[in-house]
PDB file of C-alpha atoms and ligand atoms in Angstrom:
ATOM      1  CA  UNK H  21      63.019   9.058  17.076  1.00  0.00           C
ATOM      2  CA  UNK H  22      63.309   7.882  13.453  1.00  0.00           C
ATOM      3  CA  UNK H  23      66.743   8.305  11.932  1.00  0.00           C
ATOM      4  CA  UNK H  24      67.803  11.287   9.867  1.00  0.00           C
ATOM      5  CA  UNK H  25      70.757  10.672   7.600  1.00  0.00           C
ATOM      6  CA  UNK H  26      72.551  13.583   5.950  1.00  0.00           C
ATOM      7  CA  UNK H  27      74.745  12.938   2.916  1.00  0.00           C
ATOM      8  CA  UNK H  28      76.780  15.701   1.328  1.00  0.00           C
ATOM      9  CA  UNK H  29      76.381  13.982  -1.988  1.00  0.00           C
ATOM     10  CA  UNK H  30      74.473  11.037  -3.410  1.00  0.00           C
ATOM     11  CA  UNK H  31      72.951   9.983  -6.715  1.00  0.00           C
ATOM     12  CA  UNK H  32      69.344  10.423  -5.532  1.00  0.00           C
ATOM     13  CA  UNK H  33      67.921  10.315  -2.020  1.00  0.00           C
ATOM     14  CA  UNK H  34      65.071   8.124  -3.330  1.00  0.00           C
ATOM     15  CA  UNK H  35      67.603   5.638  -4.714  1.00  0.00           C
ATOM     16  CA  UNK H  36      69.632   5.806  -1.485  1.00  0.00           C
ATOM     17  CA  UNK H  37      66.588   4.962   0.605  1.00  0.00           C
ATOM     18  CA  UNK H  38      65.611   2.051  -1.687  1.00  0.00           C
ATOM     19  CA  UNK H  39      69.159   0.697  -1.353  1.00  0.00           C
ATOM     20  CA  UNK H  40      68.887   0.908   2.445  1.00  0.00           C
ATOM     21  CA  UNK H  41      65.561  -0.925   2.279  1.00  0.00           C
ATOM     22  CA  UNK H  42      66.892  -3.646   0.015  1.00  0.00           C
ATOM     23  CA  UNK H  43      70.338  -4.096   1.549  1.00  0.00           C
ATOM     24  CA  UNK H  44      69.682  -3.842   5.261  1.00  0.00           C
ATOM     25  CA  UNK H  45      67.036  -4.682   7.793  1.00  0.00           C
ATOM     26  CA  UNK H  46      64.167  -2.454   6.754  1.00  0.00           C
ATOM     27  CA  UNK H  47      64.709   1.044   8.190  1.00  0.00           C
ATOM     28  CA  UNK H  48      62.131   2.403  10.587  1.00  0.00           C
ATOM     29  CA  UNK H  49      59.100   4.265   9.265  1.00  0.00           C
ATOM     30  CA  UNK H  50      59.747   8.023   8.922  1.00  0.00           C
ATOM     31  CA  UNK H  51      63.502   7.522   8.355  1.00  0.00           C
ATOM     32  CA  UNK H  52      64.779  10.517   6.388  1.00  0.00           C
ATOM     33  CA  UNK H  53      67.660  10.623   3.936  1.00  0.00           C
ATOM     34  CA  UNK H  54      68.713  14.155   3.074  1.00  0.00           C
ATOM     35  CA  UNK H  55      71.373  15.266   0.609  1.00  0.00           C
ATOM     36  CA  UNK H  56      73.270  18.455  -0.095  1.00  0.00           C
ATOM     37  CA  UNK H  57      73.597  17.479  -3.741  1.00  0.00           C
ATOM     38  CA  UNK H  58      72.315  14.749  -6.043  1.00  0.00           C
ATOM     39  CA  UNK H  59      74.117  13.631  -9.182  1.00  0.00           C
ATOM     40  CA  UNK H  60      70.969  11.931 -10.518  1.00  0.00           C
ATOM     41  CA  UNK H  61      68.130  13.811  -8.834  1.00  0.00           C
ATOM     42  CA  UNK H  62      64.914  12.540 -10.343  1.00  0.00           C
ATOM     43  CA  UNK H  63      61.653  14.315 -11.043  1.00  0.00           C
ATOM     44  CA  UNK H  64      58.280  13.083 -12.183  1.00  0.00           C
ATOM     45  CA  UNK H  65      57.802  11.526 -15.613  1.00  0.00           C
ATOM     46  CA  UNK H  66      61.504  10.655 -15.993  1.00  0.00           C
ATOM     47  CA  UNK H  67      62.655  14.235 -15.703  1.00  0.00           C
ATOM     48  CA  UNK H  68      65.772  15.378 -13.829  1.00  0.00           C
ATOM     49  CA  UNK H  69      65.614  17.397 -10.622  1.00  0.00           C
ATOM     50  CA  UNK H  70      68.463  19.851 -10.650  1.00  0.00           C
ATOM     51  CA  UNK H  71      69.735  21.604  -7.578  1.00  0.00           C
ATOM     52  CA  UNK H  72      72.874  23.591  -6.823  1.00  0.00           C
ATOM     53  CA  UNK H  73      75.257  22.078  -4.220  1.00  0.00           C
ATOM     54  CA  UNK H  74      74.009  22.799  -0.697  1.00  0.00           C
ATOM     55  CA  UNK H  75      71.373  25.317  -1.723  1.00  0.00           C
ATOM     56  CA  UNK H  76      68.115  23.423  -1.431  1.00  0.00           C
ATOM     57  CA  UNK H  77      66.206  20.973   0.684  1.00  0.00           C
ATOM     58  CA  UNK H  78      66.424  17.532  -0.932  1.00  0.00           C
ATOM     59  CA  UNK H  79      65.188  14.560   1.034  1.00  0.00           C
ATOM     60  CA  UNK H  80      63.277  11.292   1.007  1.00  0.00           C
ATOM     61  CA  UNK H  81      61.151   9.781   3.741  1.00  0.00           C
ATOM     62  CA  UNK H  82      60.247   6.153   4.182  1.00  0.00           C
ATOM     63  CA  UNK H  83      56.567   5.493   4.871  1.00  0.00           C
ATOM     64  CA  UNK H  84      54.826   2.165   5.355  1.00  0.00           C
ATOM     65  CA  UNK H  85      51.196   2.947   4.505  1.00  0.00           C
ATOM     66  CA  UNK H  86      50.013  -0.655   4.853  1.00  0.00           C
ATOM     67  CA  UNK H  87      46.604   0.658   5.944  1.00  0.00           C
ATOM     68  CA  UNK H  88      45.967   2.038   2.447  1.00  0.00           C
ATOM     69  CA  UNK H  89      44.790  -0.261  -0.330  1.00  0.00           C
ATOM     70  CA  UNK H  90      46.801   0.379  -3.522  1.00  0.00           C
ATOM     71  CA  UNK H  91      43.622   1.722  -5.137  1.00  0.00           C
ATOM     72  CA  UNK H  92      43.774   4.616  -2.660  1.00  0.00           C
ATOM     73  CA  UNK H  93      47.379   5.589  -3.198  1.00  0.00           C
ATOM     74  CA  UNK H  94      46.420   9.033  -4.476  1.00  0.00           C
ATOM     75  CA  UNK H  95      45.311   9.857  -0.907  1.00  0.00           C
ATOM     76  CA  UNK H  96      48.979   9.565   0.075  1.00  0.00           C
ATOM     77  CA  UNK H  97      49.963  11.995  -2.697  1.00  0.00           C
ATOM     78  CA  UNK H  98      47.330  14.418  -1.424  1.00  0.00           C
ATOM     79  CA  UNK H  99      48.597  14.047   2.137  1.00  0.00           C
ATOM     80  CA  UNK H 100      52.184  14.793   1.084  1.00  0.00           C
ATOM     81  CA  UNK H 101      51.250  17.793  -1.054  1.00  0.00           C
ATOM     82  CA  UNK H 102      49.219  19.196   1.840  1.00  0.00           C
ATOM     83  CA  UNK H 103      52.114  18.723   4.245  1.00  0.00           C
ATOM     84  CA  UNK H 104      54.648  20.521   2.050  1.00  0.00           C
ATOM     85  CA  UNK H 105      52.198  23.321   1.367  1.00  0.00           C
ATOM     86  CA  UNK H 106      51.403  23.719   5.058  1.00  0.00           C
ATOM     87  CA  UNK H 107      55.103  23.629   5.970  1.00  0.00           C
ATOM     88  CA  UNK H 108      55.943  26.355   3.471  1.00  0.00           C
ATOM     89  CA  UNK H 109      52.942  28.444   4.553  1.00  0.00           C
ATOM     90  CA  UNK H 110      54.081  28.214   8.193  1.00  0.00           C
ATOM     91  CA  UNK H 111      57.662  29.172   7.291  1.00  0.00           C
ATOM     92  CA  UNK H 112      56.847  32.016   4.965  1.00  0.00           C
ATOM     93  CA  UNK H 113      53.617  33.592   6.132  1.00  0.00           C
ATOM     94  CA  UNK H 114      53.397  36.509   3.692  1.00  0.00           C
ATOM     95  CA  UNK H 115      52.809  34.324   0.648  1.00  0.00           C
ATOM     96  CA  UNK H 116      50.013  32.150  -0.584  1.00  0.00           C
ATOM     97  CA  UNK H 117      51.257  28.650  -1.409  1.00  0.00           C
ATOM     98  CA  UNK H 118      48.960  26.322  -3.296  1.00  0.00           C
ATOM     99  CA  UNK H 119      48.845  22.859  -4.801  1.00  0.00           C
ATOM    100  CA  UNK H 120      49.093  22.589  -8.537  1.00  0.00           C
ATOM    101  CA  UNK H 121      47.405  19.324  -9.463  1.00  0.00           C
ATOM    102  CA  UNK H 122      48.466  16.677  -8.865  1.00  0.00           C
ATOM    103  CA  UNK H 123      51.130  17.470  -6.280  1.00  0.00           C
ATOM    104  CA  UNK H 124      53.417  20.355  -7.152  1.00  0.00           C
ATOM    105  CA  UNK H 125      53.610  23.337  -4.845  1.00  0.00           C
ATOM    106  CA  UNK H 126      53.398  26.748  -6.436  1.00  0.00           C
ATOM    107  CA  UNK H 127      53.688  30.294  -5.166  1.00  0.00           C
ATOM    108  CA  UNK H 128      53.306  33.518  -7.161  1.00  0.00           C
ATOM    109  CA  UNK H 129      52.607  31.418 -10.244  1.00  0.00           C
ATOM    110  CA  UNK H 130      55.923  29.531 -10.006  1.00  0.00           C
ATOM    111  CA  UNK H 131      57.015  26.089  -8.822  1.00  0.00           C
ATOM    112  CA  UNK H 132      58.772  25.949  -5.447  1.00  0.00           C
ATOM    113  CA  UNK H 133      58.528  22.236  -4.591  1.00  0.00           C
ATOM    114  CA  UNK H 134      58.006  18.868  -6.209  1.00  0.00           C
ATOM    115  CA  UNK H 135      57.451  15.322  -5.018  1.00  0.00           C
ATOM    116  CA  UNK H 136      58.411  11.955  -6.423  1.00  0.00           C
ATOM    117  CA  UNK H 137      56.561   9.143  -4.657  1.00  0.00           C
ATOM    118  CA  UNK H 138      57.605   5.558  -5.387  1.00  0.00           C
ATOM    119  CA  UNK H 139      55.429   2.799  -3.971  1.00  0.00           C
ATOM    120  CA  UNK H 140      56.015  -0.896  -3.476  1.00  0.00           C
ATOM    121  CA  UNK H 141      52.878  -2.986  -3.414  1.00  0.00           C
ATOM    122  CA  UNK H 142      52.810  -6.433  -1.783  1.00  0.00           C
ATOM    123  CA  UNK H 143      49.648  -8.417  -2.202  1.00  0.00           C
ATOM    124  CA  UNK H 144      46.797  -6.087  -1.342  1.00  0.00           C
ATOM    125  CA  UNK H 145      48.930  -3.649   0.616  1.00  0.00           C
ATOM    126  CA  UNK H 146      50.875  -0.529  -0.084  1.00  0.00           C
ATOM    127  CA  UNK H 147      53.790  -1.889   1.886  1.00  0.00           C
ATOM    128  CA  UNK H 148      56.487   0.731   1.297  1.00  0.00           C
ATOM    129  CA  UNK H 149      56.543   4.233   0.003  1.00  0.00           C
ATOM    130  CA  UNK H 150      59.615   6.342  -0.646  1.00  0.00           C
ATOM    131  CA  UNK H 151      58.530   9.964  -0.707  1.00  0.00           C
ATOM    132  CA  UNK H 152      61.143  12.204  -2.313  1.00  0.00           C
ATOM    133  CA  UNK H 153      60.726  15.922  -1.818  1.00  0.00           C
ATOM    134  CA  UNK H 154      62.660  18.798  -3.356  1.00  0.00           C
ATOM    135  CA  UNK H 155      62.081  22.319  -2.037  1.00  0.00           C
ATOM    136  CA  UNK H 156      63.863  25.275  -3.580  1.00  0.00           C
ATOM    137  CA  UNK H 157      65.183  27.175  -0.618  1.00  0.00           C
ATOM    138  CA  UNK H 158      68.316  29.233  -1.378  1.00  0.00           C
ATOM    139  CA  UNK H 159      68.976  28.775  -5.091  1.00  0.00           C
ATOM    140  CA  UNK H 160      68.405  31.963  -7.082  1.00  0.00           C
ATOM    141  CA  UNK H 161      69.661  31.023 -10.545  1.00  0.00           C
ATOM    142  CA  UNK H 162      68.202  28.005 -12.343  1.00  0.00           C
ATOM    143  CA  UNK H 163      69.006  26.499 -15.705  1.00  0.00           C
ATOM    144  CA  UNK H 164      66.798  27.637 -18.561  1.00  0.00           C
ATOM    145  CA  UNK H 165      65.156  24.263 -19.068  1.00  0.00           C
ATOM    146  CA  UNK H 166      63.480  24.347 -15.637  1.00  0.00           C
ATOM    147  CA  UNK H 167      60.017  25.771 -16.212  1.00  0.00           C
ATOM    148  CA  UNK H 168      59.144  28.659 -13.923  1.00  0.00           C
ATOM    149  CA  UNK H 169      61.139  27.921 -10.750  1.00  0.00           C
ATOM    150  CA  UNK H 170      61.157  30.017  -7.581  1.00  0.00           C
ATOM    151  CA  UNK H 171      62.821  29.617  -4.171  1.00  0.00           C
ATOM    152  CA  UNK H 172      62.195  30.925  -0.680  1.00  0.00           C
ATOM    153  CA  UNK H 173      65.205  33.198  -1.096  1.00  0.00           C
ATOM    154  CA  UNK H 174      63.900  34.600  -4.387  1.00  0.00           C
ATOM    155  CA  UNK H 175      60.622  35.412  -2.622  1.00  0.00           C
ATOM    156  CA  UNK H 176      62.024  36.938   0.529  1.00  0.00           C
ATOM    157  CA  UNK H 177      65.555  38.063  -0.321  1.00  0.00           C
ATOM    158  CA  UNK H 178      66.997  36.265   2.726  1.00  0.00           C
ATOM    159  CA  UNK H 179      68.860  32.998   3.294  1.00  0.00           C
ATOM    160  CA  UNK H 180      66.954  30.060   4.741  1.00  0.00           C
ATOM    161  CA  UNK H 181      68.200  27.358   7.080  1.00  0.00           C
ATOM    162  CA  UNK H 182      67.353  24.108   5.295  1.00  0.00           C
ATOM    163  CA  UNK H 183      67.299  22.168   8.610  1.00  0.00           C
ATOM    164  CA  UNK H 184      64.535  24.389  10.024  1.00  0.00           C
ATOM    165  CA  UNK H 185      62.624  23.968   6.761  1.00  0.00           C
ATOM    166  CA  UNK H 186      62.978  20.197   7.057  1.00  0.00           C
ATOM    167  CA  UNK H 187      61.766  20.303  10.692  1.00  0.00           C
ATOM    168  CA  UNK H 188      58.639  22.248   9.718  1.00  0.00           C
ATOM    169  CA  UNK H 189      57.786  20.056   6.729  1.00  0.00           C
ATOM    170  CA  UNK H 190      58.335  16.895   8.816  1.00  0.00           C
ATOM    171  CA  UNK H 191      56.077  18.268  11.567  1.00  0.00           C
ATOM    172  CA  UNK H 192      53.331  18.883   8.994  1.00  0.00           C
ATOM    173  CA  UNK H 193      53.934  15.545   7.342  1.00  0.00           C
ATOM    174  CA  UNK H 194      53.568  13.574  10.561  1.00  0.00           C
ATOM    175  CA  UNK H 195      50.392  15.537  11.401  1.00  0.00           C
ATOM    176  CA  UNK H 196      48.762  14.932   8.006  1.00  0.00           C
ATOM    177  CA  UNK H 197      49.978  11.320   7.821  1.00  0.00           C
ATOM    178  CA  UNK H 198      48.344  10.646  11.169  1.00  0.00           C
ATOM    179  CA  UNK H 199      45.036  11.918   9.701  1.00  0.00           C
ATOM    180  CA  UNK H 200      45.446   9.477   6.842  1.00  0.00           C
ATOM    181  CA  UNK H 201      46.368   6.647   9.177  1.00  0.00           C
ATOM    182  CA  UNK H 202      43.314   7.234  11.334  1.00  0.00           C
ATOM    183  CA  UNK H 203      41.128   7.084   8.208  1.00  0.00           C
ATOM    184  CA  UNK H 204      40.189  10.770   8.230  1.00  0.00           C
ATOM    185  CA  UNK H 205      39.984  10.918   4.441  1.00  0.00           C
ATOM    186  CA  UNK H 206      37.425  13.706   4.522  1.00  0.00           C
ATOM    187  CA  UNK H 207      39.960  15.994   6.168  1.00  0.00           C
ATOM    188  CA  UNK H 208      42.595  15.148   3.563  1.00  0.00           C
ATOM    189  CA  UNK H 209      40.175  15.618   0.645  1.00  0.00           C
ATOM    190  CA  UNK H 210      38.717  18.869   1.958  1.00  0.00           C
ATOM    191  CA  UNK H 211      42.108  20.398   2.699  1.00  0.00           C
ATOM    192  CA  UNK H 212      43.414  19.309  -0.696  1.00  0.00           C
ATOM    193  CA  UNK H 213      40.522  21.019  -2.487  1.00  0.00           C
ATOM    194  CA  UNK H 214      40.847  24.094  -0.288  1.00  0.00           C
ATOM    195  CA  UNK H 215      44.425  24.572  -1.469  1.00  0.00           C
ATOM    196  CA  UNK H 216      44.046  23.274  -5.026  1.00  0.00           C
ATOM    197  CA  UNK H 217      44.866  25.900  -7.632  1.00  0.00           C
ATOM    198  CA  UNK H 218      41.835  26.833  -9.671  1.00  0.00           C
ATOM    199  CA  UNK H 219      39.292  24.853  -7.620  1.00  0.00           C
ATOM    200  CA  UNK H 220      35.767  25.839  -8.713  1.00  0.00           C
ATOM    201  CA  UNK H 221      37.201  28.350 -11.161  1.00  0.00           C
ATOM    202  CA  UNK H 222      37.393  28.527 -14.924  1.00  0.00           C
ATOM    203  CA  UNK H 223      40.957  27.838 -16.014  1.00  0.00           C
ATOM    204  CA  UNK H 224      42.882  27.624 -19.255  1.00  0.00           C
ATOM    205  CA  UNK H 225      44.149  24.154 -20.195  1.00  0.00           C
ATOM    206  CA  UNK H 226      45.954  22.553 -23.096  1.00  0.00           C
ATOM    207  CA  UNK H 227      44.526  19.300 -24.375  1.00  0.00           C
ATOM    208  CA  UNK H 228      45.972  17.533 -27.417  1.00  0.00           C
ATOM    209  CA  UNK H 229      47.717  20.765 -28.370  1.00  0.00           C
ATOM    210  CA  UNK H 230      44.457  22.742 -28.268  1.00  0.00           C
ATOM    211  CA  UNK H 231      43.581  25.459 -25.807  1.00  0.00           C
ATOM    212  CA  UNK H 232      40.503  24.808 -23.692  1.00  0.00           C
ATOM    213  CA  UNK H 233      38.652  26.571 -20.891  1.00  0.00           C
ATOM    214  CA  UNK H 234      37.109  24.420 -18.167  1.00  0.00           C
ATOM    215  CA  UNK H 235      35.994  24.642 -14.559  1.00  0.00           C
ATOM    216  CA  UNK H 236      37.969  22.602 -12.019  1.00  0.00           C
ATOM    217  CA  UNK H 237      35.472  20.471 -10.093  1.00  0.00           C
ATOM    218  CA  UNK H 238      38.013  18.486  -8.063  1.00  0.00           C
ATOM    219  CA  UNK H 239      39.856  15.183  -8.359  1.00  0.00           C
ATOM    220  CA  UNK H 240      38.543  11.631  -8.397  1.00  0.00           C
ATOM    221  CA  UNK H 241      39.845   8.775  -6.190  1.00  0.00           C
ATOM    222  CA  UNK H 242      42.465   7.846  -8.764  1.00  0.00           C
ATOM    223  CA  UNK H 243      43.815  11.362  -8.766  1.00  0.00           C
ATOM    224  CA  UNK H 244      42.346  12.330 -12.135  1.00  0.00           C
ATOM    225  CA  UNK H 245      41.380  15.974 -12.524  1.00  0.00           C
ATOM    226  CA  UNK H 246      37.634  16.508 -12.912  1.00  0.00           C
ATOM    227  CA  UNK H 247      36.819  19.246 -15.370  1.00  0.00           C
ATOM    228  CA  UNK H 248      33.585  20.658 -16.727  1.00  0.00           C
ATOM    229  CA  UNK H 249      33.896  22.148 -20.176  1.00  0.00           C
ATOM    230  CA  UNK H 250      31.925  25.123 -21.455  1.00  0.00           C
ATOM    231  CA  UNK H 251      29.242  22.823 -22.865  1.00  0.00           C
ATOM    232  CA  UNK H 252      28.665  21.374 -19.380  1.00  0.00           C
ATOM    233  CA  UNK H 253      30.339  17.994 -20.033  1.00  0.00           C
ATOM    234  CA  UNK H 254      32.254  16.576 -17.074  1.00  0.00           C
ATOM    235  CA  UNK H 255      35.318  14.417 -17.707  1.00  0.00           C
ATOM    236  CA  UNK H 256      38.223  13.075 -15.637  1.00  0.00           C
ATOM    237  CA  UNK H 257      41.720  13.604 -17.090  1.00  0.00           C
ATOM    238  CA  UNK H 258      44.993  12.009 -16.151  1.00  0.00           C
ATOM    239  CA  UNK H 259      48.315  13.817 -16.155  1.00  0.00           C
ATOM    240  CA  UNK H 260      49.192  12.707 -19.689  1.00  0.00           C
ATOM    241  CA  UNK H 261      45.923  13.995 -21.110  1.00  0.00           C
ATOM    242  CA  UNK H 262      45.817  17.579 -19.891  1.00  0.00           C
ATOM    243  CA  UNK H 263      48.109  20.400 -18.858  1.00  0.00           C
ATOM    244  CA  UNK H 264      47.486  23.759 -17.283  1.00  0.00           C
ATOM    245  CA  UNK H 265      48.035  26.549 -19.768  1.00  0.00           C
ATOM    246  CA  UNK H 266      50.687  28.886 -18.262  1.00  0.00           C
ATOM    247  CA  UNK H 267      48.045  31.629 -18.658  1.00  0.00           C
ATOM    248  CA  UNK H 268      46.206  30.027 -15.726  1.00  0.00           C
ATOM    249  CA  UNK H 269      49.017  31.089 -13.416  1.00  0.00           C
ATOM    250  CA  UNK H 270      49.319  34.595 -14.702  1.00  0.00           C
ATOM    251  CA  UNK H 271      45.792  35.552 -13.676  1.00  0.00           C
TER     252      UNK H 271
HETATM  253  C1  BTN Q  26      59.026  16.761  -9.624  1.00  0.00           C
HETATM  254  O1  BTN Q  26      59.334  16.472 -10.778  1.00  0.00           O
HETATM  255  O2  BTN Q  26      58.331  17.740  -9.357  1.00  0.00           O
HETATM  256  C2  BTN Q  26      59.472  15.879  -8.485  1.00  0.00           C
HETATM  257  C3  BTN Q  26      60.799  16.304  -7.940  1.00  0.00           C
HETATM  258  C4  BTN Q  26      61.263  15.481  -6.758  1.00  0.00           C
HETATM  259  C5  BTN Q  26      62.681  15.835  -6.383  1.00  0.00           C
HETATM  260  C6  BTN Q  26      63.118  15.184  -5.121  1.00  0.00           C
HETATM  261  S1  BTN Q  26      64.664  15.812  -4.540  1.00  0.00           S
HETATM  262  C7  BTN Q  26      64.763  14.549  -3.349  1.00  0.00           C
HETATM  263  C8  BTN Q  26      64.247  13.280  -3.999  1.00  0.00           C
HETATM  264  N1  BTN Q  26      65.312  12.585  -4.695  1.00  0.00           N
HETATM  265  C9  BTN Q  26      65.129  12.567  -6.004  1.00  0.00           C
HETATM  266  O3  BTN Q  26      65.908  12.045  -6.831  1.00  0.00           O
HETATM  267  N2  BTN Q  26      63.975  13.193  -6.330  1.00  0.00           N
HETATM  268  C10 BTN Q  26      63.295  13.671  -5.145  1.00  0.00           C
END
């Protein structure tokens, strides 16, 4: 059994796991570092990930996806997003959880989970991957600068056991990771599109400050979002080039 380490407090579980990797004999694949609170919880694009002491599920997993060439690292992001989505769907069956491109998990138009994946590439291999996951479980009040958060407790009105949530997400993660490891990319791609918000629908986006309507055709191998505009032009956008208009989640 891979190790699970619980820390009441740390700076960031991603940082903690990198320190373990760099300071000790490399921990086993699937080692988990979980924290009750992070003083420097990190989100994507240099943002902070805030979480009230003991309220939420905050953890990082070590993966060694040496079978994936670095050019295919988005497949790992897809695999992780699918696993969190499936875990939440299994825990909380009355709600529809979906993936907001590229790998946020949304429910009822609001963000419930986020992932920060940090990869280390050696030669032609994706040798190490620290997958940090934050799932809002019991927090009900968030600071105003967090856009549109929601937690399991806000959805259901009851308290959630973060350990059981971790067990379910880990179960899903090992299942989906095995698909990736065995080269079943079609499964990963199909499932990702099945749960991708707005897939094959016309959605509102914001591009260079301008509103735009486009149909979501999917994602390319690099993780860019493929959109078809109203004139029929197809273009791939990266995360810095396009944003969902909040209107897309209100519909
Ligand atoms: C996002 O911006 O959506 C990604 C958030 C990732 C947060 C998790 S919490 C556990 C792990 N440790 C961190 O410092 N960040 C990730």
